[in-house]
Amino acid sequence: MYLENLVIDALDPQRLGRFWEEALGTERLTDVPEGFETRLDLDGGRYLDLCFQRVPEPASEPPRLHVDLLGGPAQAEVVERLLALGARHLDIGQGDVPWTVLADPEGNPCCVMEHREEYAGTGPIAALPLDSADPDRDAEFWAWLTGWTDVPATAPRALRHPSRTGPLLELCPEARPKGPAKIRWHLDVRLEAGEDADAVEADVLARGGRRVDTSDWGDLPWRTYLDPSGNEFCVLPAPREEQA
């Protein structure tokens, strides 16, 4: 399996998708009324697709996943460019911190980070912070799920692709347990050729995850789960050309 998508629920996928496309310098893949997809190319031929899907209900709970953007010496310039694109400053009680907290056009928080050695080679997304009830436990779960490995001497606990390129996945101690509402930002992993979806599901359950009943949504080609802290993620089938 490998991490493929960052999926974002949006009231207006085109508006939000174009903002992030400009912010990150990504390549557009899909622009249809119900969704907008854009690709962030990473080193070594890898990529992360940002998928904006239309969901009419506004957020009802604080986000459990967001993006930290690479700032470093250019932090002030990055902030000004995002403000010009439609972001705004956001106070979430962060106090006096070295990073800058902004909100995108739909109010989703993001941070423009100060210089950190561990951000070398990440590209425009420095990290994907994810709320966790038990960062050590969840780091083990996500390491198995993605094949990513520990980033030493970081706090919170963090994982990264073995190539040491692309963003970090940070497991952050949660401020509150996950509520019943659907998470508006989540991650997708994709099976590779030869991987069995039922065997992967058995491993997800054995490692503390749970299957989400999506029968009301019709016959979907992917499966939706919760990680041990209740964060949603999807497991996508292997690409068709690899299944043949």
mmCIF file of C-alpha atoms in Angstrom:
data_model
loop_
_atom_site.group_PDB
_atom_site.id
_atom_site.type_symbol
_atom_site.label_atom_id
_atom_site.label_comp_id
_atom_site.label_asym_id
_atom_site.label_seq_id
_atom_site.Cartn_x
_atom_site.Cartn_y
_atom_site.Cartn_z
ATOM 1 C CA MET A 1 0.000 0.000 0.000
ATOM 2 C CA TYR A 2 1.065 3.576 -0.484
ATOM 3 C CA LEU A 3 -0.316 6.985 0.495
ATOM 4 C CA GLU A 4 -1.988 8.531 -2.561
ATOM 5 C CA ASN A 5 -4.630 11.140 -1.686
ATOM 6 C CA LEU A 6 -5.388 13.958 0.683
ATOM 7 C CA VAL A 7 -9.193 14.235 0.471
ATOM 8 C CA ILE A 8 -10.942 17.451 1.482
ATOM 9 C CA ASP A 9 -14.691 17.985 1.860
ATOM 10 C CA ALA A 10 -15.613 21.357 0.383
ATOM 11 C CA LEU A 11 -18.691 23.528 0.074
ATOM 12 C CA ASP A 12 -17.242 24.801 -3.228
ATOM 13 C CA PRO A 13 -14.633 22.354 -4.568
ATOM 14 C CA GLN A 14 -13.604 24.613 -7.466
ATOM 15 C CA ARG A 15 -12.952 27.661 -5.316
ATOM 16 C CA LEU A 16 -11.104 25.733 -2.630
ATOM 17 C CA GLY A 17 -9.228 23.524 -5.091
ATOM 18 C CA ARG A 18 -7.989 26.471 -7.129
ATOM 19 C CA PHE A 19 -6.792 28.194 -3.976
ATOM 20 C CA TRP A 20 -4.692 25.186 -2.976
ATOM 21 C CA GLU A 21 -3.521 24.635 -6.549
ATOM 22 C CA GLU A 22 -2.141 28.181 -6.610
ATOM 23 C CA ALA A 23 -0.785 27.865 -3.077
ATOM 24 C CA LEU A 24 1.133 24.648 -3.772
ATOM 25 C CA GLY A 25 1.909 24.931 -7.479
ATOM 26 C CA THR A 26 0.178 21.650 -8.303
ATOM 27 C CA GLU A 27 -1.031 20.227 -11.626
ATOM 28 C CA ARG A 28 -4.766 20.039 -12.282
ATOM 29 C CA LEU A 29 -6.205 16.582 -12.932
ATOM 30 C CA THR A 30 -9.997 16.958 -12.721
ATOM 31 C CA ASP A 31 -12.397 19.901 -12.689
ATOM 32 C CA VAL A 32 -16.058 18.832 -12.683
ATOM 33 C CA PRO A 33 -19.055 20.199 -10.727
ATOM 34 C CA GLU A 34 -18.799 17.604 -7.956
ATOM 35 C CA GLY A 35 -15.053 17.588 -7.534
ATOM 36 C CA PHE A 36 -11.649 19.073 -8.231
ATOM 37 C CA GLU A 37 -8.339 17.169 -8.187
ATOM 38 C CA THR A 38 -4.817 18.495 -8.409
ATOM 39 C CA ARG A 39 -1.470 16.682 -8.147
ATOM 40 C CA LEU A 40 1.562 17.567 -6.042
ATOM 41 C CA ASP A 41 4.609 15.932 -7.610
ATOM 42 C CA LEU A 42 7.194 14.602 -5.164
ATOM 43 C CA ASP A 43 10.732 13.374 -5.718
ATOM 44 C CA GLY A 44 11.310 9.919 -7.130
ATOM 45 C CA GLY A 45 8.200 9.893 -9.312
ATOM 46 C CA ARG A 46 5.883 9.902 -6.310
ATOM 47 C CA TYR A 47 2.916 12.219 -5.922
ATOM 48 C CA LEU A 48 0.150 13.273 -3.557
ATOM 49 C CA ASP A 49 -3.231 14.069 -5.100
ATOM 50 C CA LEU A 50 -5.417 16.673 -3.397
ATOM 51 C CA CYS A 51 -9.051 15.696 -3.995
ATOM 52 C CA PHE A 52 -11.783 18.227 -3.200
ATOM 53 C CA GLN A 53 -15.240 16.657 -3.038
ATOM 54 C CA ARG A 54 -18.512 18.544 -2.726
ATOM 55 C CA VAL A 55 -20.097 18.102 0.726
ATOM 56 C CA PRO A 56 -22.846 20.647 1.495
ATOM 57 C CA GLU A 57 -22.711 20.357 5.293
ATOM 58 C CA PRO A 58 -20.289 22.806 6.951
ATOM 59 C CA ALA A 59 -17.760 21.603 9.495
ATOM 60 C CA SER A 60 -19.309 20.863 12.895
ATOM 61 C CA GLU A 61 -16.165 19.834 14.806
ATOM 62 C CA PRO A 62 -12.571 21.087 14.954
ATOM 63 C CA PRO A 63 -10.375 19.517 12.247
ATOM 64 C CA ARG A 64 -8.215 16.519 13.137
ATOM 65 C CA LEU A 65 -5.977 16.767 10.068
ATOM 66 C CA HIS A 66 -4.458 19.847 8.455
ATOM 67 C CA VAL A 67 -1.401 20.897 6.462
ATOM 68 C CA ASP A 68 1.755 22.617 7.648
ATOM 69 C CA LEU A 69 3.331 24.544 4.800
ATOM 70 C CA LEU A 70 7.034 25.018 4.245
ATOM 71 C CA GLY A 71 8.088 28.506 5.259
ATOM 72 C CA GLY A 72 11.589 28.662 6.687
ATOM 73 C CA PRO A 73 13.538 31.778 5.654
ATOM 74 C CA ALA A 74 10.701 32.674 3.240
ATOM 75 C CA GLN A 75 7.979 32.348 5.895
ATOM 76 C CA ALA A 76 6.814 35.979 5.675
ATOM 77 C CA GLU A 77 6.717 35.880 1.866
ATOM 78 C CA VAL A 78 4.707 32.632 1.880
ATOM 79 C CA VAL A 79 2.217 34.140 4.329
ATOM 80 C CA GLU A 80 1.761 37.257 2.198
ATOM 81 C CA ARG A 81 1.263 35.199 -0.962
ATOM 82 C CA LEU A 82 -1.411 33.048 0.712
ATOM 83 C CA LEU A 83 -3.204 36.135 2.034
ATOM 84 C CA ALA A 84 -3.236 37.539 -1.500
ATOM 85 C CA LEU A 85 -4.800 34.283 -2.740
ATOM 86 C CA GLY A 86 -7.669 34.513 -0.231
ATOM 87 C CA ALA A 87 -6.357 33.134 3.077
ATOM 88 C CA ARG A 88 -6.790 35.037 6.336
ATOM 89 C CA HIS A 89 -5.098 35.078 9.713
ATOM 90 C CA LEU A 90 -6.670 32.710 12.246
ATOM 91 C CA ASP A 91 -6.511 32.678 16.031
ATOM 92 C CA ILE A 92 -7.058 29.179 17.427
ATOM 93 C CA GLY A 93 -5.496 30.001 20.767
ATOM 94 C CA GLN A 94 -1.974 29.259 19.544
ATOM 95 C CA GLY A 95 -0.437 32.105 21.527
ATOM 96 C CA ASP A 96 3.160 33.154 20.825
ATOM 97 C CA VAL A 97 4.475 30.508 18.432
ATOM 98 C CA PRO A 98 7.113 30.675 15.689
ATOM 99 C CA TRP A 99 4.688 29.537 12.981
ATOM 100 C CA THR A 100 1.808 31.513 11.447
ATOM 101 C CA VAL A 101 -1.735 30.136 11.528
ATOM 102 C CA LEU A 102 -3.970 30.942 8.566
ATOM 103 C CA ALA A 103 -7.393 29.830 7.338
ATOM 104 C CA ASP A 104 -8.072 28.893 3.725
ATOM 105 C CA PRO A 105 -11.156 30.321 1.932
ATOM 106 C CA GLU A 106 -13.464 27.814 3.687
ATOM 107 C CA GLY A 107 -11.956 28.379 7.131
ATOM 108 C CA ASN A 108 -9.742 25.281 7.260
ATOM 109 C CA PRO A 109 -6.635 26.014 9.349
ATOM 110 C CA CYS A 110 -3.140 25.671 7.977
ATOM 111 C CA CYS A 111 0.229 26.720 9.342
ATOM 112 C CA VAL A 112 3.210 28.322 7.640
ATOM 113 C CA MET A 113 6.168 26.889 9.488
ATOM 114 C CA GLU A 114 9.458 28.285 10.671
ATOM 115 C CA HIS A 115 12.748 26.642 9.704
ATOM 116 C CA ARG A 116 13.195 23.075 10.967
ATOM 117 C CA GLU A 117 15.933 20.706 9.921
ATOM 118 C CA GLU A 118 13.489 17.821 9.489
ATOM 119 C CA TYR A 119 11.631 19.739 6.754
ATOM 120 C CA ALA A 120 14.532 19.470 4.295
ATOM 121 C CA GLY A 121 13.261 18.039 1.025
ATOM 122 C CA THR A 122 9.568 18.045 1.911
ATOM 123 C CA GLY A 123 8.340 20.283 -0.893
ATOM 124 C CA PRO A 124 5.619 22.885 -0.225
ATOM 125 C CA ILE A 125 3.761 20.693 2.291
ATOM 126 C CA ALA A 126 6.108 20.269 5.250
ATOM 127 C CA ALA A 127 3.845 18.056 7.355
ATOM 128 C CA LEU A 128 0.403 16.514 7.732
ATOM 129 C CA PRO A 129 -0.452 16.776 11.459
ATOM 130 C CA LEU A 130 -3.090 14.233 12.528
ATOM 131 C CA ASP A 131 -4.777 14.151 15.943
ATOM 132 C CA SER A 132 -4.082 11.001 17.943
ATOM 133 C CA ALA A 133 -5.248 9.606 21.267
ATOM 134 C CA ASP A 134 -1.998 7.611 21.481
ATOM 135 C CA PRO A 135 0.766 8.867 19.135
ATOM 136 C CA ASP A 136 3.065 5.883 19.710
ATOM 137 C CA ARG A 137 0.309 3.374 18.972
ATOM 138 C CA ASP A 138 -0.966 5.299 15.955
ATOM 139 C CA ALA A 139 2.530 5.817 14.573
ATOM 140 C CA GLU A 140 2.905 2.039 14.461
ATOM 141 C CA PHE A 141 -0.475 1.700 12.744
ATOM 142 C CA TRP A 142 0.273 4.322 10.080
ATOM 143 C CA ALA A 143 3.808 3.022 9.549
ATOM 144 C CA TRP A 144 2.319 -0.376 8.669
ATOM 145 C CA LEU A 145 -0.398 1.232 6.533
ATOM 146 C CA THR A 146 1.897 3.468 4.456
ATOM 147 C CA GLY A 147 5.344 1.899 4.691
ATOM 148 C CA TRP A 148 6.655 5.187 6.116
ATOM 149 C CA THR A 149 9.298 5.133 8.834
ATOM 150 C CA ASP A 150 10.111 7.106 11.967
ATOM 151 C CA VAL A 151 11.692 10.534 11.848
ATOM 152 C CA PRO A 152 14.104 10.501 14.810
ATOM 153 C CA ALA A 153 14.191 13.215 17.468
ATOM 154 C CA THR A 154 10.928 14.877 16.500
ATOM 155 C CA ALA A 155 8.042 15.930 18.686
ATOM 156 C CA PRO A 156 5.284 15.041 18.053
ATOM 157 C CA ARG A 157 5.941 11.509 16.776
ATOM 158 C CA ALA A 158 6.456 11.660 13.014
ATOM 159 C CA LEU A 159 6.750 9.348 10.023
ATOM 160 C CA ARG A 160 8.136 9.944 6.544
ATOM 161 C CA HIS A 161 8.578 8.079 3.276
ATOM 162 C CA PRO A 162 11.765 5.946 3.380
ATOM 163 C CA SER A 163 13.289 8.164 0.658
ATOM 164 C CA ARG A 164 13.181 11.018 3.180
ATOM 165 C CA THR A 165 11.399 13.215 0.658
ATOM 166 C CA GLY A 166 7.886 14.600 0.793
ATOM 167 C CA PRO A 167 5.886 15.675 3.852
ATOM 168 C CA LEU A 168 5.999 14.247 7.348
ATOM 169 C CA LEU A 169 2.957 12.585 8.903
ATOM 170 C CA GLU A 170 2.856 13.879 12.485
ATOM 171 C CA LEU A 171 0.828 12.092 15.175
ATOM 172 C CA CYS A 172 -0.219 14.907 17.511
ATOM 173 C CA PRO A 173 -1.755 14.402 20.976
ATOM 174 C CA GLU A 174 -5.440 15.192 20.541
ATOM 175 C CA ALA A 175 -7.060 18.046 22.441
ATOM 176 C CA ARG A 176 -10.322 16.083 22.630
ATOM 177 C CA PRO A 177 -11.539 12.640 21.530
ATOM 178 C CA LYS A 178 -12.954 12.242 18.054
ATOM 179 C CA GLY A 179 -16.647 13.122 17.923
ATOM 180 C CA PRO A 180 -19.326 11.465 15.776
ATOM 181 C CA ALA A 181 -19.102 13.896 12.847
ATOM 182 C CA LYS A 182 -17.372 12.893 9.607
ATOM 183 C CA ILE A 183 -13.812 14.201 9.298
ATOM 184 C CA ARG A 184 -13.631 16.778 6.498
ATOM 185 C CA TRP A 185 -9.961 16.024 5.698
ATOM 186 C CA HIS A 186 -8.715 12.451 5.424
ATOM 187 C CA LEU A 187 -6.048 10.323 3.765
ATOM 188 C CA ASP A 188 -6.368 7.543 1.187
ATOM 189 C CA VAL A 189 -3.954 4.675 0.641
ATOM 190 C CA ARG A 190 -3.949 2.513 -2.474
ATOM 191 C CA LEU A 191 -3.323 -1.201 -2.783
ATOM 192 C CA GLU A 192 -0.575 -2.379 -5.065
ATOM 193 C CA ALA A 193 -0.936 -5.219 -7.545
ATOM 194 C CA GLY A 194 -1.290 -8.549 -5.787
ATOM 195 C CA GLU A 195 -2.436 -7.152 -2.436
ATOM 196 C CA ASP A 196 -5.661 -8.697 -1.187
ATOM 197 C CA ALA A 197 -8.279 -6.267 0.152
ATOM 198 C CA ASP A 198 -9.746 -8.809 2.578
ATOM 199 C CA ALA A 199 -6.324 -9.637 4.023
ATOM 200 C CA VAL A 200 -5.568 -5.942 4.431
ATOM 201 C CA GLU A 201 -8.909 -5.459 6.182
ATOM 202 C CA ALA A 202 -8.137 -8.295 8.582
ATOM 203 C CA ASP A 203 -4.853 -6.574 9.443
ATOM 204 C CA VAL A 204 -6.565 -3.196 9.910
ATOM 205 C CA LEU A 205 -8.976 -4.757 12.404
ATOM 206 C CA ALA A 206 -6.243 -6.710 14.185
ATOM 207 C CA ARG A 207 -4.251 -3.497 14.639
ATOM 208 C CA GLY A 208 -7.137 -1.615 16.258
ATOM 209 C CA GLY A 209 -8.884 -0.108 13.253
ATOM 210 C CA ARG A 210 -12.574 -0.393 12.384
ATOM 211 C CA ARG A 211 -14.574 -0.726 9.157
ATOM 212 C CA VAL A 212 -17.075 2.057 8.384
ATOM 213 C CA ASP A 213 -20.443 0.975 6.992
ATOM 214 C CA THR A 214 -20.856 2.861 3.701
ATOM 215 C CA SER A 215 -23.707 0.748 2.323
ATOM 216 C CA ASP A 216 -25.968 3.819 2.211
ATOM 217 C CA TRP A 217 -23.542 5.431 -0.259
ATOM 218 C CA GLY A 218 -23.983 2.730 -2.913
ATOM 219 C CA ASP A 219 -21.485 0.232 -4.294
ATOM 220 C CA LEU A 220 -18.121 1.928 -3.843
ATOM 221 C CA PRO A 221 -14.836 0.543 -5.191
ATOM 222 C CA TRP A 222 -12.964 1.519 -2.025
ATOM 223 C CA ARG A 223 -13.343 0.640 1.654
ATOM 224 C CA THR A 224 -13.526 3.167 4.487
ATOM 225 C CA TYR A 225 -12.008 2.591 7.920
ATOM 226 C CA LEU A 226 -11.205 4.337 11.180
ATOM 227 C CA ASP A 227 -7.720 4.216 12.649
ATOM 228 C CA PRO A 228 -7.385 3.378 16.390
ATOM 229 C CA SER A 229 -8.081 7.043 17.288
ATOM 230 C CA GLY A 230 -11.184 7.241 15.079
ATOM 231 C CA ASN A 231 -9.609 9.070 12.127
ATOM 232 C CA GLU A 232 -11.140 8.106 8.811
ATOM 233 C CA PHE A 233 -9.105 6.780 5.894
ATOM 234 C CA CYS A 234 -9.892 4.867 2.724
ATOM 235 C CA VAL A 235 -8.182 1.900 1.086
ATOM 236 C CA LEU A 236 -8.409 2.155 -2.691
ATOM 237 C CA PRO A 237 -8.149 -0.802 -5.097
ATOM 238 C CA ALA A 238 -5.001 -1.377 -7.148
ATOM 239 C CA PRO A 239 -4.949 0.579 -10.422
ATOM 240 C CA ARG A 240 -6.865 -1.198 -13.182
ATOM 241 C CA GLU A 241 -3.891 -1.647 -15.442
ATOM 242 C CA GLU A 242 -2.081 -3.434 -12.613
ATOM 243 C CA GLN A 243 -5.068 -5.688 -11.861
ATOM 244 C CA ALA A 244 -5.212 -7.091 -15.391
#
